[in-house]
């Protein structure tokens, strides 16, 4: 079948592709989740591609939190946004935020969570890469923080869930 933008060459093992709709990032993420809902899924994890610090454990922790009843799981980044959003159908409300790409995104999203009385969890804080300066900072840390050392820091276990 036709793969949008030739993605098949890069992601040949992926199960399916579908085009994004809408201009607003929140609407695109919500529509992707709704598309997955139409396919029979009940929980969704959306990740950004600009966070090389994200680990497989982050995704596993998000999945576990959703299975345990959280409506929203967020993976915060230091600049005020997040690199991961896990939601169920009630949690889709967070995509109504308007501060996409701004430092106030996490604050606005948490306000939506509280207003809608959603159960939520926060993952470990990470750094994403939005600028050349961010990239250089990340690159300079690569020699000092190997994946093995990251695991030892938590005794080989993923970080505990936090949130409300």
PDB file of C-alpha atoms in Angstrom:
ATOM      1  CA  UNK A   1       0.000   0.000   0.000  1.00  0.00           C
ATOM      2  CA  UNK A   2       0.916   3.635  -0.252  1.00  0.00           C
ATOM      3  CA  UNK A   3       2.995   4.775   2.737  1.00  0.00           C
ATOM      4  CA  UNK A   4       2.883   8.532   3.542  1.00  0.00           C
ATOM      5  CA  UNK A   5       6.194  10.256   2.757  1.00  0.00           C
ATOM      6  CA  UNK A   6       8.036   7.000   2.057  1.00  0.00           C
ATOM      7  CA  UNK A   7       8.139   6.092   5.751  1.00  0.00           C
ATOM      8  CA  UNK A   8       8.277   2.394   4.959  1.00  0.00           C
ATOM      9  CA  UNK A   9      12.002   2.678   4.183  1.00  0.00           C
ATOM     10  CA  UNK A  10      12.672   3.886   7.733  1.00  0.00           C
ATOM     11  CA  UNK A  11      10.043   1.959   9.682  1.00  0.00           C
ATOM     12  CA  UNK A  12       9.635  -1.298   7.808  1.00  0.00           C
ATOM     13  CA  UNK A  13       8.552  -3.245  10.908  1.00  0.00           C
ATOM     14  CA  UNK A  14       5.647  -0.936  11.838  1.00  0.00           C
ATOM     15  CA  UNK A  15       2.213  -2.499  11.606  1.00  0.00           C
ATOM     16  CA  UNK A  16       0.387   0.402   9.945  1.00  0.00           C
ATOM     17  CA  UNK A  17       0.598   3.997   8.850  1.00  0.00           C
ATOM     18  CA  UNK A  18      -2.074   6.634   8.502  1.00  0.00           C
ATOM     19  CA  UNK A  19      -1.898  10.285   7.476  1.00  0.00           C
ATOM     20  CA  UNK A  20      -2.154  13.046  10.055  1.00  0.00           C
ATOM     21  CA  UNK A  21      -5.094  15.411   9.846  1.00  0.00           C
ATOM     22  CA  UNK A  22      -5.518  18.966  11.117  1.00  0.00           C
ATOM     23  CA  UNK A  23      -2.963  21.735  11.620  1.00  0.00           C
ATOM     24  CA  UNK A  24      -2.836  21.986  15.413  1.00  0.00           C
ATOM     25  CA  UNK A  25      -0.549  19.461  17.128  1.00  0.00           C
ATOM     26  CA  UNK A  26      -3.170  18.729  19.788  1.00  0.00           C
ATOM     27  CA  UNK A  27      -5.798  17.990  17.122  1.00  0.00           C
ATOM     28  CA  UNK A  28      -3.381  15.729  15.233  1.00  0.00           C
ATOM     29  CA  UNK A  29      -2.605  13.721  18.380  1.00  0.00           C
ATOM     30  CA  UNK A  30      -6.283  13.490  19.330  1.00  0.00           C
ATOM     31  CA  UNK A  31      -7.220  12.333  15.823  1.00  0.00           C
ATOM     32  CA  UNK A  32      -4.455   9.697  15.863  1.00  0.00           C
ATOM     33  CA  UNK A  33      -5.860   8.369  19.138  1.00  0.00           C
ATOM     34  CA  UNK A  34      -9.407   8.387  17.754  1.00  0.00           C
ATOM     35  CA  UNK A  35      -8.190   6.484  14.694  1.00  0.00           C
ATOM     36  CA  UNK A  36      -6.681   3.858  17.015  1.00  0.00           C
ATOM     37  CA  UNK A  37      -9.951   3.809  18.993  1.00  0.00           C
ATOM     38  CA  UNK A  38     -11.799   3.017  15.770  1.00  0.00           C
ATOM     39  CA  UNK A  39      -9.413   0.068  15.349  1.00  0.00           C
ATOM     40  CA  UNK A  40     -10.440  -1.265  18.779  1.00  0.00           C
ATOM     41  CA  UNK A  41      -7.767   0.140  21.094  1.00  0.00           C
ATOM     42  CA  UNK A  42      -8.718   1.761  24.415  1.00  0.00           C
ATOM     43  CA  UNK A  43      -5.445   3.386  25.565  1.00  0.00           C
ATOM     44  CA  UNK A  44      -2.942   5.410  23.559  1.00  0.00           C
ATOM     45  CA  UNK A  45       0.633   6.600  23.994  1.00  0.00           C
ATOM     46  CA  UNK A  46       1.881   9.409  21.785  1.00  0.00           C
ATOM     47  CA  UNK A  47       5.604  10.190  21.807  1.00  0.00           C
ATOM     48  CA  UNK A  48       7.660  13.016  20.386  1.00  0.00           C
ATOM     49  CA  UNK A  49      10.711  12.352  18.259  1.00  0.00           C
ATOM     50  CA  UNK A  50      12.886  15.024  19.910  1.00  0.00           C
ATOM     51  CA  UNK A  51      13.671  13.278  23.209  1.00  0.00           C
ATOM     52  CA  UNK A  52      16.619  10.894  22.936  1.00  0.00           C
ATOM     53  CA  UNK A  53      16.630  10.550  26.751  1.00  0.00           C
ATOM     54  CA  UNK A  54      13.274   8.750  26.709  1.00  0.00           C
ATOM     55  CA  UNK A  55      13.680   5.085  27.563  1.00  0.00           C
ATOM     56  CA  UNK A  56      11.687   1.965  26.907  1.00  0.00           C
ATOM     57  CA  UNK A  57      10.939   1.980  30.631  1.00  0.00           C
ATOM     58  CA  UNK A  58       9.195   5.356  30.207  1.00  0.00           C
ATOM     59  CA  UNK A  59       6.824   3.780  27.697  1.00  0.00           C
ATOM     60  CA  UNK A  60       6.321   0.686  29.877  1.00  0.00           C
ATOM     61  CA  UNK A  61       5.593   2.857  32.936  1.00  0.00           C
ATOM     62  CA  UNK A  62       3.046   4.865  30.916  1.00  0.00           C
ATOM     63  CA  UNK A  63       1.363   1.694  29.696  1.00  0.00           C
ATOM     64  CA  UNK A  64       1.222   0.266  33.218  1.00  0.00           C
ATOM     65  CA  UNK A  65      -0.246   3.479  34.653  1.00  0.00           C
ATOM     66  CA  UNK A  66      -2.962   3.516  31.969  1.00  0.00           C
ATOM     67  CA  UNK A  67      -3.784  -0.143  32.623  1.00  0.00           C
ATOM     68  CA  UNK A  68      -4.031   0.664  36.348  1.00  0.00           C
ATOM     69  CA  UNK A  69      -6.697   3.303  35.733  1.00  0.00           C
ATOM     70  CA  UNK A  70      -4.919   6.574  34.999  1.00  0.00           C
ATOM     71  CA  UNK A  71      -6.640   8.681  32.368  1.00  0.00           C
ATOM     72  CA  UNK A  72      -3.470  10.645  31.582  1.00  0.00           C
ATOM     73  CA  UNK A  73       0.258   9.935  31.859  1.00  0.00           C
ATOM     74  CA  UNK A  74       2.722  12.681  31.006  1.00  0.00           C
ATOM     75  CA  UNK A  75       6.463  12.501  30.463  1.00  0.00           C
ATOM     76  CA  UNK A  76       7.596  16.037  31.334  1.00  0.00           C
ATOM     77  CA  UNK A  77      10.553  17.831  29.766  1.00  0.00           C
ATOM     78  CA  UNK A  78      12.528  20.595  31.450  1.00  0.00           C
ATOM     79  CA  UNK A  79      11.340  23.319  29.069  1.00  0.00           C
ATOM     80  CA  UNK A  80       7.705  23.019  30.195  1.00  0.00           C
ATOM     81  CA  UNK A  81       6.294  20.578  27.682  1.00  0.00           C
ATOM     82  CA  UNK A  82       6.241  16.815  27.530  1.00  0.00           C
ATOM     83  CA  UNK A  83       7.806  14.091  25.394  1.00  0.00           C
ATOM     84  CA  UNK A  84       5.102  11.493  26.019  1.00  0.00           C
ATOM     85  CA  UNK A  85       1.356  11.641  26.498  1.00  0.00           C
ATOM     86  CA  UNK A  86      -0.536   8.509  27.425  1.00  0.00           C
ATOM     87  CA  UNK A  87      -4.323   8.789  27.500  1.00  0.00           C
ATOM     88  CA  UNK A  88      -7.535   6.841  27.553  1.00  0.00           C
ATOM     89  CA  UNK A  89     -10.748   8.189  25.998  1.00  0.00           C
ATOM     90  CA  UNK A  90     -11.418  10.541  28.952  1.00  0.00           C
ATOM     91  CA  UNK A  91      -7.816  11.744  28.783  1.00  0.00           C
ATOM     92  CA  UNK A  92      -8.249  13.004  25.217  1.00  0.00           C
ATOM     93  CA  UNK A  93      -9.357  16.257  26.876  1.00  0.00           C
ATOM     94  CA  UNK A  94      -5.694  17.247  27.339  1.00  0.00           C
ATOM     95  CA  UNK A  95      -5.303  17.757  23.603  1.00  0.00           C
ATOM     96  CA  UNK A  96      -7.526  20.852  23.921  1.00  0.00           C
ATOM     97  CA  UNK A  97      -4.479  22.688  25.302  1.00  0.00           C
ATOM     98  CA  UNK A  98      -3.359  25.651  23.208  1.00  0.00           C
ATOM     99  CA  UNK A  99       0.256  26.224  24.331  1.00  0.00           C
ATOM    100  CA  UNK A 100       1.825  23.671  21.944  1.00  0.00           C
ATOM    101  CA  UNK A 101       5.541  24.376  21.696  1.00  0.00           C
ATOM    102  CA  UNK A 102       5.442  26.864  24.587  1.00  0.00           C
ATOM    103  CA  UNK A 103       6.844  26.691  28.106  1.00  0.00           C
ATOM    104  CA  UNK A 104       3.308  26.820  29.562  1.00  0.00           C
ATOM    105  CA  UNK A 105       2.126  23.550  27.952  1.00  0.00           C
ATOM    106  CA  UNK A 106       2.635  21.308  30.992  1.00  0.00           C
ATOM    107  CA  UNK A 107       0.999  23.852  33.301  1.00  0.00           C
ATOM    108  CA  UNK A 108      -1.992  24.223  30.979  1.00  0.00           C
ATOM    109  CA  UNK A 109      -2.320  20.459  30.562  1.00  0.00           C
ATOM    110  CA  UNK A 110      -2.237  19.809  34.313  1.00  0.00           C
ATOM    111  CA  UNK A 111      -4.909  22.488  34.750  1.00  0.00           C
ATOM    112  CA  UNK A 112      -7.120  20.595  32.264  1.00  0.00           C
ATOM    113  CA  UNK A 113      -6.442  17.353  34.152  1.00  0.00           C
ATOM    114  CA  UNK A 114      -7.509  18.939  37.450  1.00  0.00           C
ATOM    115  CA  UNK A 115     -10.534  20.707  35.984  1.00  0.00           C
ATOM    116  CA  UNK A 116     -11.811  17.457  34.438  1.00  0.00           C
ATOM    117  CA  UNK A 117     -10.871  15.477  37.590  1.00  0.00           C
ATOM    118  CA  UNK A 118      -8.805  13.002  35.612  1.00  0.00           C
ATOM    119  CA  UNK A 119      -6.481  10.487  37.262  1.00  0.00           C
ATOM    120  CA  UNK A 120      -2.944  11.173  36.144  1.00  0.00           C
ATOM    121  CA  UNK A 121       0.665  10.225  36.617  1.00  0.00           C
ATOM    122  CA  UNK A 122       3.953  11.947  35.815  1.00  0.00           C
ATOM    123  CA  UNK A 123       7.003  10.095  34.580  1.00  0.00           C
ATOM    124  CA  UNK A 124      10.608  11.072  35.235  1.00  0.00           C
ATOM    125  CA  UNK A 125      11.679  14.512  33.976  1.00  0.00           C
ATOM    126  CA  UNK A 126      13.670  14.408  30.711  1.00  0.00           C
ATOM    127  CA  UNK A 127      15.390  16.861  28.375  1.00  0.00           C
ATOM    128  CA  UNK A 128      14.215  17.230  24.806  1.00  0.00           C
ATOM    129  CA  UNK A 129      16.046  18.820  21.891  1.00  0.00           C
ATOM    130  CA  UNK A 130      14.468  21.949  20.460  1.00  0.00           C
ATOM    131  CA  UNK A 131      17.557  24.037  19.638  1.00  0.00           C
ATOM    132  CA  UNK A 132      21.176  23.610  18.589  1.00  0.00           C
ATOM    133  CA  UNK A 133      22.135  24.496  22.165  1.00  0.00           C
ATOM    134  CA  UNK A 134      19.922  21.655  23.476  1.00  0.00           C
ATOM    135  CA  UNK A 135      21.566  19.258  21.018  1.00  0.00           C
ATOM    136  CA  UNK A 136      25.067  20.281  22.053  1.00  0.00           C
ATOM    137  CA  UNK A 137      24.161  19.874  25.730  1.00  0.00           C
ATOM    138  CA  UNK A 138      22.744  16.399  25.068  1.00  0.00           C
ATOM    139  CA  UNK A 139      25.731  15.423  22.922  1.00  0.00           C
ATOM    140  CA  UNK A 140      28.217  16.556  25.595  1.00  0.00           C
ATOM    141  CA  UNK A 141      26.535  14.277  28.179  1.00  0.00           C
ATOM    142  CA  UNK A 142      26.695  11.181  26.005  1.00  0.00           C
ATOM    143  CA  UNK A 143      30.235  10.295  27.045  1.00  0.00           C
ATOM    144  CA  UNK A 144      29.370  10.454  30.748  1.00  0.00           C
ATOM    145  CA  UNK A 145      25.973   8.763  30.897  1.00  0.00           C
ATOM    146  CA  UNK A 146      25.835   5.368  29.231  1.00  0.00           C
ATOM    147  CA  UNK A 147      22.607   3.334  29.199  1.00  0.00           C
ATOM    148  CA  UNK A 148      24.183   0.888  31.687  1.00  0.00           C
ATOM    149  CA  UNK A 149      24.908   3.715  34.153  1.00  0.00           C
ATOM    150  CA  UNK A 150      21.349   5.043  33.762  1.00  0.00           C
ATOM    151  CA  UNK A 151      19.991   1.651  34.850  1.00  0.00           C
ATOM    152  CA  UNK A 152      22.402   1.362  37.786  1.00  0.00           C
ATOM    153  CA  UNK A 153      21.205   4.707  39.081  1.00  0.00           C
ATOM    154  CA  UNK A 154      17.770   3.106  39.672  1.00  0.00           C
ATOM    155  CA  UNK A 155      19.128  -0.320  40.679  1.00  0.00           C
ATOM    156  CA  UNK A 156      18.050  -1.635  37.276  1.00  0.00           C
ATOM    157  CA  UNK A 157      14.401  -0.681  37.840  1.00  0.00           C
ATOM    158  CA  UNK A 158      12.288   1.949  36.112  1.00  0.00           C
ATOM    159  CA  UNK A 159      11.625   5.093  38.143  1.00  0.00           C
ATOM    160  CA  UNK A 160       8.522   5.108  40.378  1.00  0.00           C
ATOM    161  CA  UNK A 161       5.322   6.698  39.106  1.00  0.00           C
ATOM    162  CA  UNK A 162       4.404  10.100  40.466  1.00  0.00           C
ATOM    163  CA  UNK A 163       1.286  12.205  40.109  1.00  0.00           C
ATOM    164  CA  UNK A 164      -2.199  12.693  41.470  1.00  0.00           C
TER     165      UNK A 164
END
